[in-house]
Short mmCIF file of C-alpha atoms in Angstrom, two decimals:
data_model
loop_
_atom_site.label_atom_id
_atom_site.label_comp_id
_atom_site.label_asym_id
_atom_site.label_seq_id
_atom_site.Cartn_x
_atom_site.Cartn_y
_atom_site.Cartn_z
CA MET A 76 67.98 49.43 72.38
CA SER A 77 64.27 49.45 72.58
CA HIS A 78 62.13 50.23 69.61
CA SER A 79 60.55 53.27 71.28
CA THR A 80 63.93 54.81 72.15
CA ASP A 81 64.89 54.45 68.53
CA LYS A 82 61.75 56.26 67.47
CA ARG A 83 62.21 59.00 70.03
CA TYR A 84 65.68 59.74 68.74
CA ARG A 85 64.65 59.57 65.13
CA TYR A 86 61.50 61.65 65.31
CA ILE A 87 61.96 63.91 68.30
CA TYR A 88 65.47 64.36 69.67
CA LYS A 89 67.36 64.52 66.42
CA PRO A 90 64.97 66.89 64.61
CA ALA A 91 64.80 69.09 67.70
CA LEU A 92 68.58 69.25 67.93
CA PHE A 93 68.77 69.96 64.21
CA LEU A 94 66.45 72.96 64.59
CA ALA A 95 68.30 74.20 67.65
CA CYS A 96 71.58 74.09 65.72
CA LEU A 97 70.02 76.19 62.98
CA VAL A 98 69.16 79.07 65.32
CA PRO A 99 72.38 81.09 64.80
CA LEU A 100 72.10 80.72 61.03
CA ALA A 101 68.45 81.77 61.12
CA TRP A 102 69.42 84.82 63.19
CA VAL A 103 71.99 85.91 60.64
CA VAL A 104 69.73 85.25 57.67
CA ALA A 105 66.88 87.22 59.27
CA GLY A 106 69.28 90.02 60.24
CA VAL A 107 70.61 90.28 56.70
CA ALA A 108 67.06 90.25 55.34
CA ASN A 109 66.12 93.07 57.71
CA ALA A 110 69.13 95.04 56.57
CA MET A 111 68.99 94.46 52.85
CA ALA A 112 65.33 93.90 52.10
CA ALA A 113 63.93 96.15 54.86
CA THR A 114 61.91 93.27 56.28
CA ASN A 115 60.98 93.50 59.93
CA LEU A 116 61.77 90.07 61.32
CA PRO A 117 61.93 90.03 65.11
CA VAL A 118 65.62 89.29 65.67
CA PRO A 119 68.34 91.31 67.40
CA GLY A 120 69.88 93.55 64.76
CA LEU A 121 73.33 92.91 63.36
CA GLY A 122 74.34 96.46 64.27
CA ALA A 123 76.31 99.08 62.40
CA ASP A 124 78.93 96.55 61.36
CA PRO A 125 76.99 93.46 60.28
CA VAL A 126 80.07 91.82 58.75
CA ARG A 127 81.94 91.73 62.03
CA ARG A 128 78.80 90.59 63.82
CA MET A 129 78.36 87.72 61.36
CA LEU A 130 81.98 86.67 61.86
CA GLY A 131 81.33 86.66 65.59
CA ILE A 132 78.06 84.74 65.48
CA PHE A 133 79.41 82.02 63.20
CA GLY A 134 82.74 81.77 65.00
CA HIS A 135 81.13 81.57 68.41
CA SER A 136 78.63 78.99 67.16
CA ALA A 137 81.44 76.81 65.84
CA LEU A 138 83.30 77.00 69.15
CA ASN A 139 80.14 76.41 71.18
CA LEU A 140 79.23 73.35 69.13
CA LEU A 141 82.75 71.96 69.38
CA LEU A 142 82.55 72.19 73.16
CA ILE A 143 79.05 70.69 73.21
CA THR A 144 80.29 67.84 71.02
CA LEU A 145 83.05 67.23 73.53
CA CYS A 146 80.44 67.11 76.31
CA VAL A 147 78.75 64.03 74.88
CA SER A 148 81.22 61.43 76.13
CA PRO A 149 81.46 62.81 79.69
CA LEU A 150 77.68 63.00 79.81
CA ARG A 151 77.45 59.40 78.72
CA ALA A 152 79.91 58.36 81.39
CA LEU A 153 78.03 60.38 83.96
CA THR A 154 74.57 59.14 83.08
CA GLY A 155 75.41 55.74 81.63
CA ASN A 156 73.21 56.61 78.67
CA ALA A 157 75.03 55.40 75.57
CA GLN A 158 72.23 56.60 73.33
CA LEU A 159 73.60 60.13 73.61
CA LEU A 160 76.32 59.14 71.17
CA ARG A 161 73.71 59.14 68.43
CA LEU A 162 73.56 62.93 68.62
CA ARG A 163 77.28 63.48 68.40
CA ARG A 164 77.73 63.34 64.66
CA MET A 165 75.13 66.02 64.02
CA LEU A 166 76.75 68.33 66.57
CA GLY A 167 80.15 67.84 64.98
CA VAL A 168 78.91 68.42 61.45
CA PHE A 169 77.16 71.62 62.56
CA ALA A 170 80.34 72.79 64.28
CA CYS A 171 82.14 72.30 60.99
CA SER A 172 79.38 74.05 59.03
CA TYR A 173 79.57 77.14 61.23
CA ALA A 174 83.36 77.20 61.03
CA LEU A 175 83.02 77.09 57.25
CA LEU A 176 80.44 79.91 57.27
CA HIS A 177 82.76 81.93 59.50
CA PHE A 178 85.53 81.42 56.94
CA LEU A 179 83.25 82.30 54.01
CA VAL A 180 82.18 85.56 55.67
CA TYR A 181 85.87 86.33 56.16
CA VAL A 182 86.67 85.55 52.51
CA GLY A 183 83.67 87.36 51.01
CA PRO A 184 82.18 90.28 52.93
CA PHE A 185 85.22 90.85 55.15
CA GLN A 186 88.10 90.56 52.68
CA GLY A 187 86.07 91.17 49.51
CA PHE A 188 87.43 88.01 47.82
CA ASP A 189 90.85 89.65 47.67
CA GLY A 190 93.10 86.65 47.12
CA HIS A 191 96.28 88.59 47.85
CA ALA A 192 95.03 89.94 51.15
CA ILE A 193 93.76 86.52 52.20
CA ALA A 194 97.01 84.80 51.24
CA ALA A 195 98.98 87.48 53.11
CA ASP A 196 96.79 86.97 56.18
CA LEU A 197 97.27 83.21 56.06
CA VAL A 198 101.03 83.57 55.95
CA LYS A 199 101.57 86.61 58.17
CA ARG A 200 98.85 86.40 60.82
CA PRO A 201 99.38 83.40 63.07
CA TYR A 202 95.85 83.45 64.43
CA ILE A 203 94.47 83.18 60.91
CA THR A 204 96.91 80.38 60.10
CA LEU A 205 95.72 78.57 63.21
CA GLY A 206 92.08 79.07 62.41
CA PHE A 207 92.54 77.88 58.86
CA ALA A 208 94.42 74.76 59.97
CA ALA A 209 91.61 74.01 62.41
CA LEU A 210 89.03 74.45 59.64
CA LEU A 211 90.86 72.03 57.32
CA MET A 212 91.01 69.37 60.04
CA LEU A 213 87.38 69.91 60.90
CA LEU A 214 86.42 69.51 57.23
CA ALA A 215 88.33 66.23 57.11
CA LEU A 216 86.41 65.04 60.16
CA ALA A 217 83.05 66.08 58.70
CA VAL A 218 83.76 64.33 55.41
CA THR A 219 84.77 61.11 57.17
CA SER A 220 81.87 61.22 59.60
CA THR A 221 79.64 59.00 57.46
CA ASN A 222 78.94 55.32 58.19
CA GLY A 223 80.74 54.38 55.02
CA TRP A 224 83.94 56.11 56.10
CA MET A 225 83.66 54.66 59.60
CA ARG A 226 83.55 51.19 58.07
CA ARG A 227 86.34 51.87 55.63
CA LEU A 228 88.69 53.35 58.22
CA GLY A 229 87.90 50.84 60.96
CA ARG A 230 90.08 51.37 63.99
CA ARG A 231 91.90 54.24 62.32
CA TRP A 232 88.62 56.22 62.31
CA GLN A 233 88.76 56.71 66.05
CA ARG A 234 92.34 57.83 65.95
CA LEU A 235 91.58 60.28 63.14
CA HIS A 236 88.61 61.72 64.96
CA ARG A 237 90.63 62.45 68.05
CA LEU A 238 91.73 65.43 65.94
CA ILE A 239 88.70 67.20 67.38
CA TYR A 240 90.82 67.78 70.49
CA VAL A 241 93.41 69.59 68.40
CA VAL A 242 90.72 71.48 66.49
CA THR A 243 89.15 72.72 69.73
CA ALA A 244 92.48 73.84 71.16
CA LEU A 245 93.37 75.67 67.93
CA GLY A 246 89.91 77.22 67.76
CA VAL A 247 90.18 78.66 71.26
CA TRP A 248 93.69 79.86 70.56
CA HIS A 249 92.54 81.48 67.31
CA TYR A 250 89.91 83.39 69.26
CA TRP A 251 92.20 84.36 72.13
CA TRP A 252 94.88 85.74 69.85
CA GLN A 253 92.71 88.30 68.10
CA VAL A 254 91.01 89.81 71.13
CA LYS A 255 92.26 93.34 71.62
CA LYS A 256 92.14 93.59 75.38
CA ASP A 257 89.32 91.76 77.08
CA ILE A 258 90.28 88.10 77.45
CA ARG A 259 87.38 87.09 79.70
CA GLU A 260 85.50 85.24 77.00
CA PRO A 261 88.45 83.43 75.42
CA LEU A 262 89.51 82.56 78.95
CA LEU A 263 86.11 81.01 79.60
CA TYR A 264 86.35 78.97 76.39
CA ALA A 265 89.86 77.88 77.28
CA GLY A 266 88.72 76.85 80.75
CA LEU A 267 85.83 74.76 79.42
CA ALA A 268 88.05 73.16 76.79
CA ALA A 269 90.66 72.39 79.44
CA VAL A 270 88.07 70.69 81.64
CA LEU A 271 86.68 68.63 78.77
CA LEU A 272 90.09 67.58 77.46
CA GLY A 273 91.49 67.14 80.97
CA TRP A 274 88.69 64.76 81.84
CA ARG A 275 89.67 62.57 78.88
CA TRP A 276 93.31 62.59 79.87
CA TRP A 277 92.43 61.68 83.44
CA ARG A 278 90.16 58.84 82.31
CA GLN A 279 92.68 57.51 79.86
CA ARG A 280 95.34 57.50 82.56
CA ARG A 281 93.09 55.76 85.03
CA THR A 282 92.19 53.09 82.50
CA THR A 283 95.84 52.49 81.66
CA GLN A 284 96.78 52.23 85.33
CA GLN A 285 93.97 49.81 86.05
CA ARG A 286 94.98 47.70 83.12
CA GLY A 287 98.54 47.65 84.39
CA THR A 288 97.60 46.45 87.88
CA THR A 289 94.83 44.03 86.99
CA SER A 290 96.04 42.19 83.93
CA SER A 291 93.18 39.71 83.96
CA SER A 292 90.49 42.36 83.88
CA ALA A 293 87.88 42.31 81.20
CA LEU A 294 88.55 45.81 79.98
CA PRO A 295 88.33 46.22 76.24
CA THR A 296 91.71 46.18 74.54
CA VAL A 297 90.83 49.21 72.46
CA PRO A 298 89.47 51.89 74.77
CA GLU A 299 86.44 53.49 73.32
CA ARG A 300 86.92 56.96 72.02
CA THR A 301 85.91 59.30 74.75
CA MET B 247 93.89 114.58 49.82
CA ARG B 248 92.02 112.92 47.04
CA ASP B 249 88.56 113.69 48.20
CA LEU B 250 89.09 116.81 50.25
CA LYS B 251 87.21 119.53 48.44
CA LEU B 252 89.17 122.71 48.12
CA PRO B 253 88.34 125.47 48.22
CA ALA B 254 84.64 125.00 48.56
CA VAL B 255 81.87 122.47 48.71
CA ARG B 256 78.36 123.49 47.81
CA PRO B 257 76.04 123.40 50.83
CA SER B 258 73.70 121.27 48.74
CA GLU B 259 76.21 118.43 48.85
CA ILE B 260 75.98 118.02 52.59
CA THR B 261 73.24 115.79 53.85
CA ALA B 262 70.51 117.86 55.40
CA GLU B 263 69.46 116.52 58.76
CA ARG B 264 65.88 115.86 57.68
CA TYR B 265 67.10 113.53 54.93
CA PHE B 266 69.50 111.87 57.27
CA HIS B 267 66.63 111.13 59.63
CA MET B 268 64.56 109.73 56.81
CA ARG B 269 67.19 107.42 55.55
CA ARG B 270 69.04 106.45 58.65
CA GLY B 271 67.06 103.24 59.06
CA LEU B 272 68.19 102.06 55.67
CA LEU B 273 71.72 103.30 56.02
CA ALA B 274 72.20 101.89 59.48
CA SER B 275 71.18 98.57 58.09
CA GLY B 276 73.94 98.65 55.56
CA LEU B 277 72.05 99.42 52.39
CA GLY B 278 74.19 102.15 50.91
CA LEU B 279 72.00 103.16 48.03
CA ALA B 280 72.79 106.58 46.70
CA THR B 281 69.08 107.10 46.33
CA ALA B 282 68.41 106.23 49.94
CA SER B 283 67.92 109.86 50.85
CA LEU B 284 64.89 109.94 48.59
CA LEU B 285 63.24 106.88 50.04
CA PRO B 286 61.44 106.64 53.32
CA ALA B 287 62.49 103.56 55.23
CA PRO B 288 59.29 101.68 55.92
CA GLY B 289 58.86 100.74 59.52
CA ARG B 290 62.47 101.35 60.47
CA ALA B 291 63.01 105.08 60.53
CA ALA B 292 61.20 105.30 63.84
CA SER B 293 63.72 103.23 65.76
CA ALA B 294 65.82 105.69 67.72
CA ALA B 295 69.37 105.07 68.81
CA PRO B 296 69.45 104.04 72.46
CA ASN B 297 70.05 106.85 74.92
CA VAL B 298 69.97 109.49 72.26
CA ALA B 299 67.10 111.50 73.53
CA PRO B 300 64.80 112.90 70.86
CA GLY B 301 67.19 115.76 70.72
CA PRO B 302 70.48 116.64 72.23
CA ALA B 303 70.40 120.43 72.13
CA ALA B 304 70.96 121.99 68.74
CA LEU B 305 74.14 124.03 68.38
CA ARG B 306 74.82 127.26 66.52
CA TYR B 307 77.62 126.74 64.06
CA THR B 308 78.75 127.49 60.55
CA PRO B 309 79.87 124.80 58.13
CA ASN B 310 83.54 125.07 57.25
CA PRO B 311 83.77 124.24 53.57
CA ARG B 312 87.52 123.69 53.77
CA TYR B 313 86.91 120.50 55.66
CA ALA B 314 84.36 118.56 53.71
CA VAL B 315 84.74 115.24 51.98
CA THR B 316 82.94 113.86 48.97
CA ASP B 317 82.16 110.59 50.76
CA ARG B 318 78.71 110.31 52.23
CA SER B 319 78.59 110.93 55.96
CA ASN B 320 77.67 108.02 58.18
CA SER B 321 74.25 108.12 59.76
CA TYR B 322 73.64 109.52 63.21
CA GLU B 323 72.75 106.02 64.37
CA GLU B 324 76.01 104.59 63.15
CA ILE B 325 78.08 107.39 64.64
CA THR B 326 76.33 107.25 68.00
CA GLY B 327 75.65 103.51 68.17
CA TYR B 328 78.99 102.01 67.18
CA ASN B 329 81.71 103.28 69.50
CA ASN B 330 84.92 102.25 71.16
CA PHE B 331 84.72 103.91 74.57
CA TYR B 332 85.98 101.30 77.03
CA GLU B 333 84.92 103.42 79.99
CA PHE B 334 81.40 102.23 79.19
CA GLY B 335 82.13 98.65 78.12
CA LEU B 336 84.08 96.80 75.49
CA ASP B 337 81.40 96.00 72.97
CA LYS B 338 80.74 98.58 70.25
CA SER B 339 77.14 98.92 71.40
CA ASP B 340 78.01 99.23 75.11
CA PRO B 341 78.75 102.98 75.12
CA ALA B 342 75.35 103.84 73.66
CA ALA B 343 73.69 101.54 76.18
CA ASN B 344 75.67 102.59 79.27
CA ALA B 345 76.80 106.18 78.82
CA GLY B 346 73.61 107.57 80.29
CA SER B 347 75.26 107.46 83.71
CA LEU B 348 77.75 110.16 82.72
CA ARG B 349 76.87 113.65 84.02
CA THR B 350 78.30 116.26 81.68
CA ARG B 351 76.98 119.32 83.56
CA PRO B 352 78.55 120.78 85.55
CA TRP B 353 81.89 120.01 83.95
CA SER B 354 85.26 121.55 84.50
CA LEU B 355 88.54 121.42 82.67
CA THR B 356 91.90 121.65 84.38
CA ILE B 357 94.79 123.24 82.53
CA ALA B 358 98.15 122.26 84.01
CA GLY B 359 101.86 122.14 83.33
CA GLU B 360 104.08 124.31 81.19
CA ALA B 361 101.80 127.26 80.49
CA GLU B 362 101.34 130.79 81.79
CA VAL B 363 97.67 130.31 82.53
CA THR B 364 96.76 127.22 84.50
CA GLY B 365 93.90 126.29 86.78
CA THR B 366 90.46 124.71 86.72
CA PHE B 367 87.78 126.32 84.58
CA HIS B 368 84.07 125.88 84.06
CA LEU B 369 83.26 124.28 80.74
CA GLU B 370 81.11 127.30 79.83
CA ASP B 371 84.09 129.61 80.24
CA ILE B 372 86.26 127.28 78.20
CA LEU B 373 83.78 127.22 75.34
CA LYS B 374 82.50 130.80 75.39
CA PRO B 375 85.02 132.59 73.13
CA HIS B 376 85.09 129.92 70.41
CA PRO B 377 82.74 130.17 67.45
CA LEU B 378 81.65 126.68 66.42
CA GLU B 379 82.12 125.27 62.96
CA GLU B 380 81.16 122.04 61.28
CA ARG B 381 83.91 119.92 59.76
CA ILE B 382 83.28 116.64 58.01
CA TYR B 383 86.16 114.35 58.89
CA ARG B 384 87.15 110.84 57.99
CA HIS B 385 87.64 108.67 61.05
CA ARG B 386 89.85 105.57 60.86
CA CYS B 387 89.94 103.08 63.70
CA VAL B 388 93.10 101.07 64.33
CA GLU B 389 90.85 97.99 64.10
CA GLY B 390 90.40 98.52 60.37
CA TRP B 391 87.04 100.23 60.02
CA SER B 392 86.22 103.81 59.15
CA MET B 393 83.42 106.36 59.17
CA VAL B 394 82.74 109.87 57.92
CA ILE B 395 81.55 112.18 60.67
CA PRO B 396 80.18 115.75 60.60
CA TRP B 397 81.66 117.11 63.82
CA VAL B 398 80.91 120.47 65.37
CA GLY B 399 83.80 122.09 67.22
CA PHE B 400 86.65 124.57 67.03
CA PRO B 401 90.39 124.38 66.39
CA LEU B 402 92.31 122.85 69.27
CA ALA B 403 95.08 125.37 68.62
CA ASP B 404 92.73 128.27 69.44
CA LEU B 405 91.99 126.76 72.82
CA LEU B 406 95.58 125.90 73.69
CA ALA B 407 96.86 129.33 72.69
CA ARG B 408 94.64 130.96 75.33
CA PHE B 409 96.75 129.39 78.06
CA ARG B 410 100.03 130.57 76.56
CA PRO B 411 102.16 127.41 76.72
CA ASN B 412 105.79 128.25 77.50
CA SER B 413 108.93 127.13 75.69
CA ARG B 414 109.19 123.93 77.72
CA ALA B 415 105.75 122.80 76.51
CA LYS B 416 106.83 120.17 73.99
CA TYR B 417 103.84 117.88 74.42
CA VAL B 418 100.17 118.10 75.33
CA GLU B 419 98.49 115.43 77.42
CA PHE B 420 94.72 114.82 77.48
CA THR B 421 93.16 112.99 80.41
CA THR B 422 89.66 111.51 80.39
CA LEU B 423 87.39 111.61 83.42
CA LEU B 424 88.13 109.02 86.10
CA ASP B 425 84.95 108.05 87.95
CA PRO B 426 84.02 104.35 88.05
CA ARG B 427 80.49 105.18 89.20
CA GLN B 428 79.78 107.32 86.18
CA MET B 429 81.95 105.20 83.92
CA PRO B 430 81.20 101.61 84.90
CA GLY B 431 83.80 100.23 82.49
CA GLN B 432 86.46 101.66 84.80
CA GLN B 433 85.46 99.15 87.47
CA ARG B 434 87.57 96.63 85.57
CA ALA B 435 91.25 97.16 84.92
CA VAL B 436 91.07 96.71 81.18
CA LEU B 437 93.36 99.70 80.82
CA ASP B 438 95.25 101.65 83.45
CA TRP B 439 92.57 104.29 84.13
CA PRO B 440 92.18 107.17 83.56
CA TYR B 441 92.62 107.10 79.81
CA VAL B 442 95.51 109.31 78.79
CA GLU B 443 96.35 110.51 75.31
CA GLY B 444 98.91 112.95 74.03
CA LEU B 445 100.35 114.85 71.11
CA ARG B 446 103.49 116.73 70.27
CA ILE B 447 102.71 120.42 70.67
CA ASP B 448 103.13 121.07 66.95
CA GLU B 449 100.66 118.28 66.18
CA ALA B 450 98.19 119.78 68.62
CA MET B 451 98.62 123.22 67.04
CA ASN B 452 97.97 121.90 63.53
CA PRO B 453 94.78 123.44 62.14
CA LEU B 454 93.36 119.98 61.47
CA ALA B 455 93.23 119.10 65.18
CA LEU B 456 89.68 119.72 66.30
CA MET B 457 88.15 120.22 69.72
CA VAL B 458 84.75 118.62 69.36
CA VAL B 459 81.55 119.49 71.18
CA GLY B 460 78.90 118.21 68.78
CA VAL B 461 77.92 115.96 65.91
CA TYR B 462 75.30 116.47 63.21
CA GLY B 463 74.64 119.97 64.53
CA ARG B 464 73.72 118.81 68.01
CA GLU B 465 75.54 118.49 71.30
CA LEU B 466 77.74 115.45 71.54
CA PRO B 467 75.97 112.38 72.95
CA ASN B 468 77.77 110.92 75.97
CA GLN B 469 78.91 107.83 74.10
CA ASN B 470 80.84 110.02 71.65
CA GLY B 471 82.87 111.69 74.40
CA ALA B 472 80.67 114.47 75.74
CA PRO B 473 81.04 117.19 76.67
CA LEU B 474 84.47 117.78 75.18
CA ARG B 475 86.72 115.58 73.07
CA VAL B 476 89.39 115.98 70.46
CA HIS B 477 89.41 114.51 66.97
CA LEU B 478 92.60 114.03 64.99
CA PRO B 479 91.51 112.67 61.63
CA TRP B 480 95.01 111.73 60.46
CA LYS B 481 95.55 109.43 63.43
CA TYR B 482 93.90 106.21 64.50
CA GLY B 483 90.77 106.84 66.53
CA PHE B 484 92.22 105.91 69.91
CA LYS B 485 94.44 109.03 69.80
CA SER B 486 91.36 111.21 70.11
CA GLY B 487 90.63 111.42 73.83
CA LYS B 488 87.04 111.71 74.98
CA SER B 489 85.26 113.38 77.94
CA ILE B 490 88.40 115.36 78.72
CA VAL B 491 88.88 116.79 82.22
CA ARG B 492 92.53 117.79 82.07
CA ILE B 493 94.95 119.21 79.53
CA ARG B 494 98.58 119.30 80.63
CA PHE B 495 101.53 120.82 78.81
CA THR B 496 104.67 118.74 79.37
CA GLU B 497 108.30 118.73 78.44
CA ARG B 498 108.49 114.94 78.17
CA GLN B 499 106.46 112.69 75.95
CA PRO B 500 103.50 111.45 78.01
CA LEU B 501 102.98 107.73 78.52
CA THR B 502 99.66 107.20 76.78
CA SER B 503 97.18 104.43 77.51
CA TRP B 504 97.46 102.03 74.58
CA PRO B 505 101.25 102.02 74.26
CA ALA B 506 101.33 101.48 78.03
CA ALA B 507 98.96 98.53 77.77
CA SER B 508 100.49 96.93 74.69
CA PRO B 509 103.74 98.61 73.63
CA GLY B 510 104.44 96.16 70.81
CA GLU B 511 101.16 96.96 69.10
CA TYR B 512 100.46 100.66 69.63
CA GLY B 513 102.80 103.60 69.35
CA PHE B 514 102.68 107.20 70.52
CA TYR B 515 102.16 108.64 67.05
CA ALA B 516 99.54 106.20 65.71
CA ASN B 517 99.38 108.01 62.39
CA VAL B 518 97.16 106.26 59.87
CA ASN B 519 99.59 104.48 57.58
CA PRO B 520 98.73 101.72 55.12
CA MET B 521 102.39 100.66 54.96
CA VAL B 522 102.75 99.90 58.65
CA ASP B 523 100.67 96.92 59.71
CA HIS B 524 99.34 96.24 63.15
CA PRO B 525 101.18 93.09 64.28
CA ARG B 526 97.97 91.10 64.01
CA TRP B 527 96.29 92.62 60.97
CA SER B 528 96.97 94.61 57.86
CA GLN B 529 96.31 98.35 57.77
CA ALA B 530 96.45 98.52 53.97
CA THR B 531 92.68 98.65 53.57
CA GLU B 532 89.62 99.47 55.63
CA ARG B 533 85.93 98.71 55.77
CA ARG B 534 83.61 101.70 55.72
CA ILE B 535 80.83 101.23 58.26
CA GLY B 536 77.43 101.27 56.60
CA ALA B 537 78.76 100.61 53.11
CA GLY B 538 76.82 97.38 52.78
CA LEU B 539 77.53 93.70 53.14
CA PHE B 540 79.35 93.27 49.87
CA ALA B 541 80.99 96.65 49.54
CA PRO B 542 84.66 96.32 48.63
CA ARG B 543 87.27 97.36 51.17
CA ARG B 544 88.76 100.78 50.59
CA PRO B 545 92.46 101.41 50.33
CA THR B 546 93.68 103.23 53.42
CA GLU B 547 95.54 106.44 52.65
CA LEU B 548 98.66 107.74 54.32
CA PHE B 549 97.60 110.07 57.15
CA ASN B 550 94.04 109.02 56.33
CA GLY B 551 94.14 111.23 53.25
CA TYR B 552 95.26 114.35 55.13
CA ALA B 553 98.93 114.22 54.08
CA GLU B 554 98.73 117.69 52.54
CA GLN B 555 97.97 119.20 55.95
CA VAL B 556 100.12 117.09 58.24
CA ALA B 557 102.95 115.36 56.35
CA GLY B 558 105.24 118.29 57.16
CA LEU B 559 104.99 117.48 60.86
CA TYR B 560 106.82 114.22 60.33
CA ARG B 561 109.58 115.19 57.95
CA GLY B 562 112.67 113.24 58.91
CA LEU B 563 110.75 110.87 61.15
CA ASP B 564 110.93 107.15 60.33
CA LEU B 565 107.22 106.33 60.25
CA ARG B 566 107.95 102.62 60.47
CA ARG B 567 109.78 102.98 63.74
CA SER B 568 107.71 105.85 65.14
CA TYR B 569 104.37 104.24 64.46
#
């Protein structure tokens, strides 16, 4: 890669993406400040039930970032720009951070740190079980997202990080299951996730077929994680 | 009935409207300081709730001290800005934003079914003979949140008795207005419109059942179910039909909207009961709107704390099966 591309990513694209990913958090922080310290920061209010709104903002942000993370590989294939991969780790780590914030709002403000109620939810409410399982997987992916772990795990790293497909599916399911009546939004998320995961399946299948028919082709033996 | 004050509550314990207006900015924002009524809210008190004109008309009423609670009432902004009224959208802020399209005058109410007097009546004639009173009621939503609301209204029983229901009138059905132009939420089949609710006749005749026409001493804003709604504080909020156009006395139990839409999750009775969970969440505790970000959840009480008044209605009924 050229030196200037490297600089652009380091000093422009990555910091800009970092700031963009912070927007939902900044919204919540400003909203809480407005509510509790009577500041007057210009953000949409968190409404009469700020706890539920915070759960929603963090949960949606986690889902949005998961889907955006899954867009990186198709975009690379579409544009041929492999540099895009350099943004993927940050997107994934932010997705995990928002999922964790979503969980912490649930544990603290929503359930009031009531261990019994939380344990009962985890056991009795399937959508909470699903969400929690997704969070644990996502945490494992965030922890092993460093260069050191990539080196240490080698080829197994890719296989481990395919868990993001499972995490996304569970995340959408978790959302769908708790909606009272209006499934438009979960349906939209499910549709986008299906397209993004379906594209991978289709590509994988095509690659396998091509390999089967043209044995002497120069395709890589380990298909890159897509 | 832990915090129902009997026989009397001093008028000084009820939030005067001028204090409520001063503090609503703070309260709406979740800062539940007991001293909030003494503090002006800098820069926030001026923000009015959407679509609540500077003043819905003031009503003449007398406070009924039998129905007061020690809990602080929720602010006008909370009560009129956080609503489940799917006829105007599914988000809690949608009704306040969209209910302006509802025309509440003229309004008529049809009385039908098993009664001696039936027909369609002007709202004014319906309301005329009933002196209005204020009752401060706890309101518990099936979703797990609650409020305290100073309603203005009159006993539902007084209204129903005027039509002299006959001996076949075992149930009462309440139907909300059906008009997708005035109620844009009805343009989508979220529920099988119009919204229908119902009660056993003895539940409807219980003195606790209130026909509501106002809140905080003023006419009901559209998003709260103007011009006429019921409130049944011992039941989950969805039992309390809003913007009612028809009351029908029936011999058979009416098929009501939520059990029709999701029979495994919502029952006909829908009595507040901490022992009977919703399939997807616990009903053991609730979050009081406006209590603050780190306020603990409150234990939910059987019949929302009104067991003394209504438990007798359900003697012999298995509350786990008839939820």
